[in-house]
GROMACS .gro file of C-alpha atoms in nm:
model
  225
    1UNK     CA    1  -1.841  -1.528   2.046
    2UNK     CA    2  -2.195  -1.421   2.125
    3UNK     CA    3  -2.207  -1.043   2.112
    4UNK     CA    4  -1.913  -0.808   2.098
    5UNK     CA    5  -1.905  -0.433   2.134
    6UNK     CA    6  -1.675  -0.247   1.901
    7UNK     CA    7  -1.376  -0.037   2.001
    8UNK     CA    8  -1.569   0.270   1.888
    9UNK     CA    9  -1.863   0.178   2.114
   10UNK     CA   10  -1.631   0.123   2.412
   11UNK     CA   11  -1.458   0.450   2.337
   12UNK     CA   12  -1.781   0.649   2.311
   13UNK     CA   13  -1.898   0.502   2.642
   14UNK     CA   14  -1.567   0.588   2.811
   15UNK     CA   15  -1.587   0.946   2.691
   16UNK     CA   16  -1.929   0.982   2.848
   17UNK     CA   17  -1.795   0.865   3.184
   18UNK     CA   18  -1.489   1.093   3.189
   19UNK     CA   19  -1.585   1.408   3.375
   20UNK     CA   20  -1.264   1.582   3.268
   21UNK     CA   21  -1.376   1.589   2.903
   22UNK     CA   22  -1.629   1.850   2.792
   23UNK     CA   23  -1.926   1.776   2.571
   24UNK     CA   24  -1.757   1.957   2.281
   25UNK     CA   25  -1.438   1.757   2.324
   26UNK     CA   26  -1.638   1.432   2.330
   27UNK     CA   27  -1.804   1.526   2.003
   28UNK     CA   28  -1.470   1.606   1.839
   29UNK     CA   29  -1.295   1.290   1.960
   30UNK     CA   30  -1.581   1.057   1.868
   31UNK     CA   31  -1.611   1.216   1.522
   32UNK     CA   32  -1.236   1.196   1.467
   33UNK     CA   33  -1.215   0.826   1.554
   34UNK     CA   34  -1.504   0.752   1.318
   35UNK     CA   35  -1.334   0.938   1.034
   36UNK     CA   36  -0.988   0.793   1.102
   37UNK     CA   37  -1.142   0.446   1.095
   38UNK     CA   38  -1.336   0.517   0.777
   39UNK     CA   39  -1.063   0.687   0.573
   40UNK     CA   40  -0.730   0.656   0.754
   41UNK     CA   41  -0.557   0.924   0.960
   42UNK     CA   42  -0.368   1.083   0.669
   43UNK     CA   43  -0.681   1.125   0.457
   44UNK     CA   44  -0.882   1.320   0.715
   45UNK     CA   45  -0.856   1.696   0.763
   46UNK     CA   46  -0.945   1.907   1.065
   47UNK     CA   47  -1.228   2.080   0.878
   48UNK     CA   48  -1.389   1.744   0.805
   49UNK     CA   49  -1.359   1.643   1.171
   50UNK     CA   50  -1.515   1.971   1.281
   51UNK     CA   51  -1.804   1.928   1.036
   52UNK     CA   52  -1.869   1.571   1.155
   53UNK     CA   53  -1.858   1.687   1.517
   54UNK     CA   54  -2.087   1.983   1.448
   55UNK     CA   55  -1.842   2.246   1.573
   56UNK     CA   56  -1.638   2.527   1.420
   57UNK     CA   57  -1.284   2.443   1.309
   58UNK     CA   58  -1.155   2.713   1.544
   59UNK     CA   59  -1.323   2.533   1.833
   60UNK     CA   60  -1.136   2.217   1.737
   61UNK     CA   61  -0.801   2.399   1.742
   62UNK     CA   62  -0.887   2.566   2.072
   63UNK     CA   63  -0.942   2.226   2.234
   64UNK     CA   64  -0.671   2.012   2.072
   65UNK     CA   65  -0.425   2.248   1.891
   66UNK     CA   66  -0.397   2.021   1.583
   67UNK     CA   67  -0.493   1.686   1.432
   68UNK     CA   68  -0.205   1.505   1.598
   69UNK     CA   69  -0.329   1.630   1.935
   70UNK     CA   70  -0.667   1.475   1.859
   71UNK     CA   71  -0.508   1.143   1.766
   72UNK     CA   72  -0.303   1.143   2.086
   73UNK     CA   73  -0.614   1.215   2.295
   74UNK     CA   74  -0.790   0.923   2.123
   75UNK     CA   75  -0.506   0.675   2.151
   76UNK     CA   76  -0.417   0.716   2.519
   77UNK     CA   77  -0.740   0.574   2.666
   78UNK     CA   78  -0.767   0.313   2.390
   79UNK     CA   79  -0.421   0.160   2.437
   80UNK     CA   80  -0.413   0.203   2.816
   81UNK     CA   81  -0.768   0.102   2.910
   82UNK     CA   82  -1.016   0.015   2.637
   83UNK     CA   83  -0.824  -0.235   2.424
   84UNK     CA   84  -0.672  -0.418   2.724
   85UNK     CA   85  -1.016  -0.442   2.884
   86UNK     CA   86  -1.174  -0.582   2.568
   87UNK     CA   87  -0.897  -0.836   2.503
   88UNK     CA   88  -0.880  -0.950   2.864
   89UNK     CA   89  -1.258  -0.991   2.863
   90UNK     CA   90  -1.227  -1.216   2.558
   91UNK     CA   91  -0.947  -1.414   2.725
   92UNK     CA   92  -1.154  -1.450   3.042
   93UNK     CA   93  -1.448  -1.584   2.841
   94UNK     CA   94  -1.222  -1.851   2.688
   95UNK     CA   95  -1.067  -1.945   3.023
   96UNK     CA   96  -1.410  -1.965   3.190
   97UNK     CA   97  -1.512  -2.238   2.946
   98UNK     CA   98  -1.275  -2.474   3.131
   99UNK     CA   99  -1.182  -2.656   2.809
  100UNK     CA  100  -1.071  -3.016   2.861
  101UNK     CA  101  -0.902  -3.061   2.524
  102UNK     CA  102  -0.639  -2.863   2.338
  103UNK     CA  103  -0.865  -2.839   2.036
  104UNK     CA  104  -1.159  -2.687   2.226
  105UNK     CA  105  -0.929  -2.437   2.398
  106UNK     CA  106  -0.755  -2.326   2.078
  107UNK     CA  107  -1.074  -2.311   1.870
  108UNK     CA  108  -1.244  -2.093   2.133
  109UNK     CA  109  -0.944  -1.860   2.151
  110UNK     CA  110  -0.902  -1.833   1.774
  111UNK     CA  111  -1.275  -1.784   1.714
  112UNK     CA  112  -1.287  -1.492   1.957
  113UNK     CA  113  -0.981  -1.327   1.803
  114UNK     CA  114  -1.101  -1.367   1.445
  115UNK     CA  115  -1.443  -1.227   1.536
  116UNK     CA  116  -1.280  -0.940   1.725
  117UNK     CA  117  -1.074  -0.843   1.421
  118UNK     CA  118  -1.377  -0.869   1.190
  119UNK     CA  119  -1.580  -0.634   1.411
  120UNK     CA  120  -1.299  -0.383   1.465
  121UNK     CA  121  -1.084  -0.390   1.150
  122UNK     CA  122  -1.108  -0.018   1.074
  123UNK     CA  123  -1.035   0.097   1.430
  124UNK     CA  124  -0.751  -0.155   1.460
  125UNK     CA  125  -0.593  -0.006   1.147
  126UNK     CA  126  -0.571   0.330   1.327
  127UNK     CA  127  -0.424   0.163   1.636
  128UNK     CA  128  -0.171  -0.041   1.438
  129UNK     CA  129  -0.046   0.269   1.258
  130UNK     CA  130   0.036   0.415   1.600
  131UNK     CA  131   0.182   0.084   1.714
  132UNK     CA  132   0.446   0.106   1.444
  133UNK     CA  133   0.505   0.482   1.468
  134UNK     CA  134   0.482   0.559   1.840
  135UNK     CA  135   0.715   0.386   2.085
  136UNK     CA  136   0.504   0.472   2.391
  137UNK     CA  137   0.186   0.330   2.240
  138UNK     CA  138   0.377   0.024   2.120
  139UNK     CA  139   0.495  -0.048   2.474
  140UNK     CA  140   0.140  -0.011   2.605
  141UNK     CA  141   0.000  -0.252   2.346
  142UNK     CA  142   0.267  -0.512   2.420
  143UNK     CA  143   0.178  -0.507   2.790
  144UNK     CA  144  -0.193  -0.565   2.752
  145UNK     CA  145  -0.227  -0.911   2.907
  146UNK     CA  146  -0.316  -0.866   3.274
  147UNK     CA  147  -0.129  -1.064   3.542
  148UNK     CA  148  -0.455  -1.232   3.647
  149UNK     CA  149  -0.526  -1.353   3.293
  150UNK     CA  150  -0.166  -1.469   3.257
  151UNK     CA  151  -0.191  -1.670   3.580
  152UNK     CA  152  -0.515  -1.833   3.466
  153UNK     CA  153  -0.366  -1.908   3.125
  154UNK     CA  154  -0.071  -2.081   3.291
  155UNK     CA  155  -0.309  -2.287   3.504
  156UNK     CA  156  -0.510  -2.386   3.196
  157UNK     CA  157  -0.195  -2.490   3.012
  158UNK     CA  158  -0.076  -2.693   3.310
  159UNK     CA  159  -0.412  -2.875   3.322
  160UNK     CA  160  -0.392  -2.955   2.952
  161UNK     CA  161  -0.035  -3.084   2.994
  162UNK     CA  162  -0.139  -3.305   3.286
  163UNK     CA  163  -0.420  -3.447   3.072
  164UNK     CA  164  -0.176  -3.528   2.791
  165UNK     CA  165  -0.340  -3.270   2.564
  166UNK     CA  166  -0.061  -3.014   2.534
  167UNK     CA  167   0.306  -3.048   2.444
  168UNK     CA  168   0.535  -3.026   2.747
  169UNK     CA  169   0.710  -2.703   2.654
  170UNK     CA  170   0.759  -2.393   2.873
  171UNK     CA  171   0.431  -2.203   2.903
  172UNK     CA  172   0.604  -1.882   2.796
  173UNK     CA  173   0.710  -2.040   2.467
  174UNK     CA  174   0.360  -2.176   2.405
  175UNK     CA  175   0.206  -1.832   2.464
  176UNK     CA  176   0.465  -1.673   2.238
  177UNK     CA  177   0.376  -1.910   1.955
  178UNK     CA  178   0.002  -1.859   2.002
  179UNK     CA  179   0.026  -1.480   2.026
  180UNK     CA  180   0.267  -1.448   1.732
  181UNK     CA  181   0.037  -1.660   1.514
  182UNK     CA  182  -0.272  -1.460   1.603
  183UNK     CA  183  -0.080  -1.132   1.595
  184UNK     CA  184   0.049  -1.208   1.247
  185UNK     CA  185  -0.306  -1.280   1.134
  186UNK     CA  186  -0.427  -0.951   1.286
  187UNK     CA  187  -0.158  -0.738   1.118
  188UNK     CA  188  -0.206  -0.900   0.778
  189UNK     CA  189  -0.587  -0.890   0.793
  190UNK     CA  190  -0.607  -0.531   0.917
  191UNK     CA  191  -0.333  -0.369   0.710
  192UNK     CA  192  -0.369  -0.581   0.394
  193UNK     CA  193  -0.737  -0.683   0.385
  194UNK     CA  194  -0.735  -0.718   0.006
  195UNK     CA  195  -0.494  -1.011   0.037
  196UNK     CA  196  -0.743  -1.210   0.241
  197UNK     CA  197  -0.930  -1.459   0.024
  198UNK     CA  198  -1.077  -1.664   0.310
  199UNK     CA  199  -1.403  -1.622   0.494
  200UNK     CA  200  -1.417  -1.610   0.872
  201UNK     CA  201  -1.494  -1.980   0.912
  202UNK     CA  202  -1.205  -2.085   0.688
  203UNK     CA  203  -0.966  -1.850   0.867
  204UNK     CA  204  -1.065  -1.990   1.206
  205UNK     CA  205  -1.022  -2.345   1.081
  206UNK     CA  206  -0.675  -2.293   0.935
  207UNK     CA  207  -0.541  -2.098   1.232
  208UNK     CA  208  -0.682  -2.354   1.476
  209UNK     CA  209  -0.549  -2.650   1.278
  210UNK     CA  210  -0.203  -2.494   1.266
  211UNK     CA  211  -0.189  -2.429   1.640
  212UNK     CA  212  -0.350  -2.756   1.751
  213UNK     CA  213  -0.119  -2.967   1.536
  214UNK     CA  214   0.187  -2.769   1.637
  215UNK     CA  215   0.110  -2.793   2.011
  216UNK     CA  216  -0.016  -3.151   2.011
  217UNK     CA  217   0.209  -3.379   2.223
  218UNK     CA  218   0.135  -3.666   1.982
  219UNK     CA  219   0.287  -3.487   1.684
  220UNK     CA  220   0.612  -3.623   1.534
  221UNK     CA  221   0.893  -3.398   1.662
  222UNK     CA  222   1.186  -3.299   1.444
  223UNK     CA  223   1.500  -3.506   1.498
  224UNK     CA  224   1.799  -3.302   1.613
  225UNK     CA  225   2.155  -3.358   1.501
   0.00000   0.00000   0.00000
């Protein structure tokens, strides 16, 4: 990945473009996301948010009622627009490379995801907490892959199969295995960062090796009964 903007940068930019949100509300929301990312939602109080935003605590309550109202106002645009846009942009960059081998395709995909997590770990921790606790946000996160990206991914997989580079399994199963592997890495790395003893290069190598060897048509398949 060349350069990547963070979720916080995308969010700040989106606030500036939303004419329905006042300047004071933008200050409160941006300050709250920064603090939630730095300390965790439970550890941040409304007074601290107000101080970071440069407003009175009463002004915060007037605009958002309580801290949960602030979190909800932050999460809606992130899970519905910002995160899907960022992830689909990463997917598009991988698909545009027109990889001719399974290895180059997987390495490009894994590299982008590992870099994305490294740049956004704190913000992703806030999002994941909502993913597990809020059914509506969970449904939005699970539907983030756009139909266009999905179509292009299917075309890329079909090309790799035709070239003898990819195992001849249903594309849906292949995507499930790829997404579950990368999703498992994301959850573990974001929620339990202290358990990670690998650097970014090692992580990319191991994840890529696992996926390439598992999806390689020249692997030795298990023998059924």
